[in-house]
Amino acid sequence: MKNLVAITLLLVLVSCNERKTSSNQNVKISTMKDKSFTTTITVNKGVTSTFNAITNFRGWWSEDIEGNTDQLNDTFFYHYKDVHLCKLKLIELIPDKKLVYQVIANEFNFTKDKTEWVNTQLVFDLSTADGKTKVVFTHEGLVPEYECYKVCNDAWTSYIQGSLKNYIETGKGKPNGKEGGLNAELVAKWGLPDK
């Protein structure tokens, strides 16, 4: 009798687990970790100044940001016209080591699923070697299956490899201006609706 109960319990657990792994949400989560967008820069600046530069999204992502970008548990709002609207929350801050921003709301005007970034995370991992600082940026959950992936891949590459790197090293990035800027170039390149 004990063996029958144990076998029944085991079968129930296995069937529950199979149901979980077959849901779209769980499949998406398992693939996110494997294929999320990531890029790395190495800068000739100390880790503290690099960390502080990253938290100033107005200096390298967009001048048109509302809210605090450097306070744990605070949210801020990014938008580029009506092309991209995004609300993020700083959920993890380890000084000079790591920053994690959770996307809590998002809308694109050029994808069928307007909310593709929701519940993804922007992760900045910092380390030092030979007097330089290495920044590994990962947009966890931004995966090739997303309709926005090619556009977002281009955008993040440009922002991190270009604007953020320059901002850290020279104090001058190339954020979106209040009246256009870097995203305007991407809107034209990809033929996106420009409202």
PDB file of N, CA and C in Angstrom, residues 67-120:
ATOM      1  N   GLY A  67      11.654  61.029 -13.706  1.00  0.00           N
ATOM      2  CA  GLY A  67      11.848  60.231 -12.505  1.00  0.00           C
ATOM      3  C   GLY A  67      13.310  59.948 -12.228  1.00  0.00           C
ATOM      4  N   ASN A  68      13.549  59.340 -11.067  1.00  0.00           N
ATOM      5  CA  ASN A  68      14.904  59.003 -10.632  1.00  0.00           C
ATOM      6  C   ASN A  68      15.365  57.700 -11.263  1.00  0.00           C
ATOM      7  N   THR A  69      16.579  57.696 -11.768  1.00  0.00           N
ATOM      8  CA  THR A  69      17.141  56.496 -12.382  1.00  0.00           C
ATOM      9  C   THR A  69      18.199  55.846 -11.498  1.00  0.00           C
ATOM     10  N   ASP A  70      18.447  56.440 -10.332  1.00  0.00           N
ATOM     11  CA  ASP A  70      19.543  55.958  -9.482  1.00  0.00           C
ATOM     12  C   ASP A  70      19.122  55.615  -8.050  1.00  0.00           C
ATOM     13  N   GLN A  71      17.823  55.572  -7.786  1.00  0.00           N
ATOM     14  CA  GLN A  71      17.328  55.305  -6.434  1.00  0.00           C
ATOM     15  C   GLN A  71      16.629  53.946  -6.387  1.00  0.00           C
ATOM     16  N   LEU A  72      17.095  53.077  -5.505  1.00  0.00           N
ATOM     17  CA  LEU A  72      16.521  51.744  -5.364  1.00  0.00           C
ATOM     18  C   LEU A  72      15.018  51.826  -5.115  1.00  0.00           C
ATOM     19  N   ASN A  73      14.263  51.037  -5.841  1.00  0.00           N
ATOM     20  CA  ASN A  73      12.801  50.934  -5.778  1.00  0.00           C
ATOM     21  C   ASN A  73      12.058  52.129  -6.366  1.00  0.00           C
ATOM     22  N   ASP A  74      12.768  53.080  -6.943  1.00  0.00           N
ATOM     23  CA  ASP A  74      12.109  54.178  -7.653  1.00  0.00           C
ATOM     24  C   ASP A  74      11.867  53.752  -9.095  1.00  0.00           C
ATOM     25  N   THR A  75      10.864  54.359  -9.702  1.00  0.00           N
ATOM     26  CA  THR A  75      10.570  54.096 -11.107  1.00  0.00           C
ATOM     27  C   THR A  75      10.864  55.341 -11.934  1.00  0.00           C
ATOM     28  N   PHE A  76      11.137  55.122 -13.204  1.00  0.00           N
ATOM     29  CA  PHE A  76      11.268  56.237 -14.126  1.00  0.00           C
ATOM     30  C   PHE A  76      10.602  55.877 -15.441  1.00  0.00           C
ATOM     31  N   PHE A  77      10.265  56.911 -16.204  1.00  0.00           N
ATOM     32  CA  PHE A  77       9.534  56.749 -17.456  1.00  0.00           C
ATOM     33  C   PHE A  77      10.398  57.239 -18.607  1.00  0.00           C
ATOM     34  N   TYR A  78      10.575  56.378 -19.614  1.00  0.00           N
ATOM     35  CA  TYR A  78      11.308  56.704 -20.834  1.00  0.00           C
ATOM     36  C   TYR A  78      10.311  56.702 -21.984  1.00  0.00           C
ATOM     37  N   HIS A  79      10.482  57.636 -22.896  1.00  0.00           N
ATOM     38  CA  HIS A  79       9.696  57.534 -24.120  1.00  0.00           C
ATOM     39  C   HIS A  79      10.430  58.215 -25.261  1.00  0.00           C
ATOM     40  N   TYR A  80      10.196  57.692 -26.425  1.00  0.00           N
ATOM     41  CA  TYR A  80      10.630  58.335 -27.656  1.00  0.00           C
ATOM     42  C   TYR A  80       9.372  58.537 -28.485  1.00  0.00           C
ATOM     43  N   LYS A  81       8.891  59.774 -28.511  1.00  0.00           N
ATOM     44  CA  LYS A  81       7.632  60.110 -29.168  1.00  0.00           C
ATOM     45  C   LYS A  81       6.591  59.070 -28.765  1.00  0.00           C
ATOM     46  N   ASP A  82       5.851  58.530 -29.736  1.00  0.00           N
ATOM     47  CA  ASP A  82       4.920  57.433 -29.450  1.00  0.00           C
ATOM     48  C   ASP A  82       5.460  56.113 -29.977  1.00  0.00           C
ATOM     49  N   VAL A  83       6.722  56.101 -30.367  1.00  0.00           N
ATOM     50  CA  VAL A  83       7.347  54.895 -30.905  1.00  0.00           C
ATOM     51  C   VAL A  83       7.636  53.903 -29.791  1.00  0.00           C
ATOM     52  N   HIS A  84       8.144  54.399 -28.661  1.00  0.00           N
ATOM     53  CA  HIS A  84       8.505  53.518 -27.544  1.00  0.00           C
ATOM     54  C   HIS A  84       8.238  54.230 -26.232  1.00  0.00           C
ATOM     55  N   LEU A  85       7.412  53.618 -25.399  1.00  0.00           N
ATOM     56  CA  LEU A  85       7.103  54.107 -24.062  1.00  0.00           C
ATOM     57  C   LEU A  85       7.484  53.002 -23.088  1.00  0.00           C
ATOM     58  N   CYS A  86       8.181  53.353 -22.003  1.00  0.00           N
ATOM     59  CA  CYS A  86       8.696  52.323 -21.109  1.00  0.00           C
ATOM     60  C   CYS A  86       8.792  52.862 -19.684  1.00  0.00           C
ATOM     61  N   LYS A  87       8.338  52.059 -18.728  1.00  0.00           N
ATOM     62  CA  LYS A  87       8.460  52.403 -17.316  1.00  0.00           C
ATOM     63  C   LYS A  87       9.334  51.338 -16.660  1.00  0.00           C
ATOM     64  N   LEU A  88      10.389  51.786 -15.967  1.00  0.00           N
ATOM     65  CA  LEU A  88      11.355  50.877 -15.351  1.00  0.00           C
ATOM     66  C   LEU A  88      11.495  51.167 -13.862  1.00  0.00           C
ATOM     67  N   LYS A  89      11.898  50.138 -13.128  1.00  0.00           N
ATOM     68  CA  LYS A  89      12.097  50.255 -11.696  1.00  0.00           C
ATOM     69  C   LYS A  89      13.464  49.671 -11.340  1.00  0.00           C
ATOM     70  N   LEU A  90      14.242  50.418 -10.575  1.00  0.00           N
ATOM     71  CA  LEU A  90      15.538  49.923 -10.108  1.00  0.00           C
ATOM     72  C   LEU A  90      15.278  48.952  -8.964  1.00  0.00           C
ATOM     73  N   ILE A  91      15.519  47.651  -9.203  1.00  0.00           N
ATOM     74  CA  ILE A  91      15.175  46.625  -8.210  1.00  0.00           C
ATOM     75  C   ILE A  91      16.387  46.043  -7.488  1.00  0.00           C
ATOM     76  N   GLU A  92      17.589  46.299  -8.014  1.00  0.00           N
ATOM     77  CA  GLU A  92      18.792  45.809  -7.337  1.00  0.00           C
ATOM     78  C   GLU A  92      19.919  46.789  -7.585  1.00  0.00           C
ATOM     79  N   LEU A  93      20.603  47.159  -6.498  1.00  0.00           N
ATOM     80  CA  LEU A  93      21.709  48.098  -6.581  1.00  0.00           C
ATOM     81  C   LEU A  93      22.796  47.620  -5.624  1.00  0.00           C
ATOM     82  N   ILE A  94      23.902  47.163  -6.185  1.00  0.00           N
ATOM     83  CA  ILE A  94      25.072  46.796  -5.392  1.00  0.00           C
ATOM     84  C   ILE A  94      26.168  47.750  -5.839  1.00  0.00           C
ATOM     85  N   PRO A  95      26.494  48.770  -5.015  1.00  0.00           N
ATOM     86  CA  PRO A  95      27.426  49.807  -5.454  1.00  0.00           C
ATOM     87  C   PRO A  95      28.694  49.239  -6.091  1.00  0.00           C
ATOM     88  N   ASP A  96      29.017  49.816  -7.250  1.00  0.00           N
ATOM     89  CA  ASP A  96      30.223  49.486  -8.014  1.00  0.00           C
ATOM     90  C   ASP A  96      30.254  48.058  -8.549  1.00  0.00           C
ATOM     91  N   LYS A  97      29.131  47.328  -8.443  1.00  0.00           N
ATOM     92  CA  LYS A  97      29.105  45.941  -8.912  1.00  0.00           C
ATOM     93  C   LYS A  97      27.935  45.610  -9.836  1.00  0.00           C
ATOM     94  N   LYS A  98      26.723  46.029  -9.461  1.00  0.00           N
ATOM     95  CA  LYS A  98      25.568  45.561 -10.226  1.00  0.00           C
ATOM     96  C   LYS A  98      24.375  46.503 -10.093  1.00  0.00           C
ATOM     97  N   LEU A  99      23.651  46.639 -11.215  1.00  0.00           N
ATOM     98  CA  LEU A  99      22.380  47.359 -11.263  1.00  0.00           C
ATOM     99  C   LEU A  99      21.400  46.497 -12.039  1.00  0.00           C
ATOM    100  N   VAL A 100      20.176  46.402 -11.534  1.00  0.00           N
ATOM    101  CA  VAL A 100      19.133  45.662 -12.242  1.00  0.00           C
ATOM    102  C   VAL A 100      17.874  46.519 -12.271  1.00  0.00           C
ATOM    103  N   TYR A 101      17.381  46.761 -13.480  1.00  0.00           N
ATOM    104  CA  TYR A 101      16.157  47.518 -13.698  1.00  0.00           C
ATOM    105  C   TYR A 101      15.102  46.580 -14.269  1.00  0.00           C
ATOM    106  N   GLN A 102      13.933  46.556 -13.650  1.00  0.00           N
ATOM    107  CA  GLN A 102      12.805  45.736 -14.115  1.00  0.00           C
ATOM    108  C   GLN A 102      11.915  46.597 -15.010  1.00  0.00           C
ATOM    109  N   VAL A 103      11.555  46.076 -16.177  1.00  0.00           N
ATOM    110  CA  VAL A 103      10.603  46.772 -17.042  1.00  0.00           C
ATOM    111  C   VAL A 103       9.211  46.424 -16.533  1.00  0.00           C
ATOM    112  N   ILE A 104       8.504  47.426 -16.035  1.00  0.00           N
ATOM    113  CA  ILE A 104       7.192  47.161 -15.445  1.00  0.00           C
ATOM    114  C   ILE A 104       6.043  47.543 -16.379  1.00  0.00           C
ATOM    115  N   ALA A 105       6.344  48.363 -17.381  1.00  0.00           N
ATOM    116  CA  ALA A 105       5.348  48.689 -18.414  1.00  0.00           C
ATOM    117  C   ALA A 105       6.112  49.044 -19.680  1.00  0.00           C
ATOM    118  N   ASN A 106       5.538  48.713 -20.816  1.00  0.00           N
ATOM    119  CA  ASN A 106       6.217  48.982 -22.078  1.00  0.00           C
ATOM    120  C   ASN A 106       5.204  48.988 -23.206  1.00  0.00           C
ATOM    121  N   GLU A 107       5.461  49.827 -24.198  1.00  0.00           N
ATOM    122  CA  GLU A 107       4.631  49.817 -25.392  1.00  0.00           C
ATOM    123  C   GLU A 107       5.461  50.262 -26.589  1.00  0.00           C
ATOM    124  N   PHE A 108       5.411  49.446 -27.631  1.00  0.00           N
ATOM    125  CA  PHE A 108       5.999  49.788 -28.921  1.00  0.00           C
ATOM    126  C   PHE A 108       4.857  50.079 -29.879  1.00  0.00           C
ATOM    127  N   ASN A 109       5.077  50.991 -30.833  1.00  0.00           N
ATOM    128  CA  ASN A 109       4.026  51.215 -31.828  1.00  0.00           C
ATOM    129  C   ASN A 109       4.318  50.459 -33.122  1.00  0.00           C
ATOM    130  N   PHE A 110       5.345  49.599 -33.124  1.00  0.00           N
ATOM    131  CA  PHE A 110       5.732  48.906 -34.353  1.00  0.00           C
ATOM    132  C   PHE A 110       5.713  47.383 -34.231  1.00  0.00           C
ATOM    133  N   THR A 111       5.120  46.867 -33.149  1.00  0.00           N
ATOM    134  CA  THR A 111       5.027  45.413 -32.993  1.00  0.00           C
ATOM    135  C   THR A 111       3.573  45.017 -32.756  1.00  0.00           C
ATOM    136  N   LYS A 112       3.242  43.789 -33.108  1.00  0.00           N
ATOM    137  CA  LYS A 112       1.894  43.286 -32.838  1.00  0.00           C
ATOM    138  C   LYS A 112       1.657  43.196 -31.336  1.00  0.00           C
ATOM    139  N   ASP A 113       2.630  42.591 -30.616  1.00  0.00           N
ATOM    140  CA  ASP A 113       2.553  42.550 -29.160  1.00  0.00           C
ATOM    141  C   ASP A 113       3.242  43.803 -28.643  1.00  0.00           C
ATOM    142  N   LYS A 114       2.456  44.780 -28.284  1.00  0.00           N
ATOM    143  CA  LYS A 114       2.988  46.090 -27.875  1.00  0.00           C
ATOM    144  C   LYS A 114       3.814  46.025 -26.594  1.00  0.00           C
ATOM    145  N   THR A 115       3.668  44.949 -25.834  1.00  0.00           N
ATOM    146  CA  THR A 115       4.247  44.870 -24.493  1.00  0.00           C
ATOM    147  C   THR A 115       5.449  43.926 -24.394  1.00  0.00           C
ATOM    148  N   GLU A 116       6.156  43.703 -25.487  1.00  0.00           N
ATOM    149  CA  GLU A 116       7.201  42.681 -25.513  1.00  0.00           C
ATOM    150  C   GLU A 116       8.245  42.789 -24.387  1.00  0.00           C
ATOM    151  N   TRP A 117       8.568  43.944 -23.915  1.00  0.00           N
ATOM    152  CA  TRP A 117       9.604  44.076 -22.879  1.00  0.00           C
ATOM    153  C   TRP A 117       9.094  43.855 -21.454  1.00  0.00           C
ATOM    154  N   VAL A 118       7.799  43.825 -21.240  1.00  0.00           N
ATOM    155  CA  VAL A 118       7.263  43.764 -19.880  1.00  0.00           C
ATOM    156  C   VAL A 118       7.826  42.546 -19.141  1.00  0.00           C
ATOM    157  N   ASN A 119       8.280  42.778 -17.918  1.00  0.00           N
ATOM    158  CA  ASN A 119       8.889  41.782 -17.027  1.00  0.00           C
ATOM    159  C   ASN A 119      10.286  41.336 -17.457  1.00  0.00           C
ATOM    160  N   THR A 120      10.898  42.037 -18.408  1.00  0.00           N
ATOM    161  CA  THR A 120      12.301  41.784 -18.713  1.00  0.00           C
ATOM    162  C   THR A 120      13.149  42.659 -17.789  1.00  0.00           C
TER     163      THR A 120
END
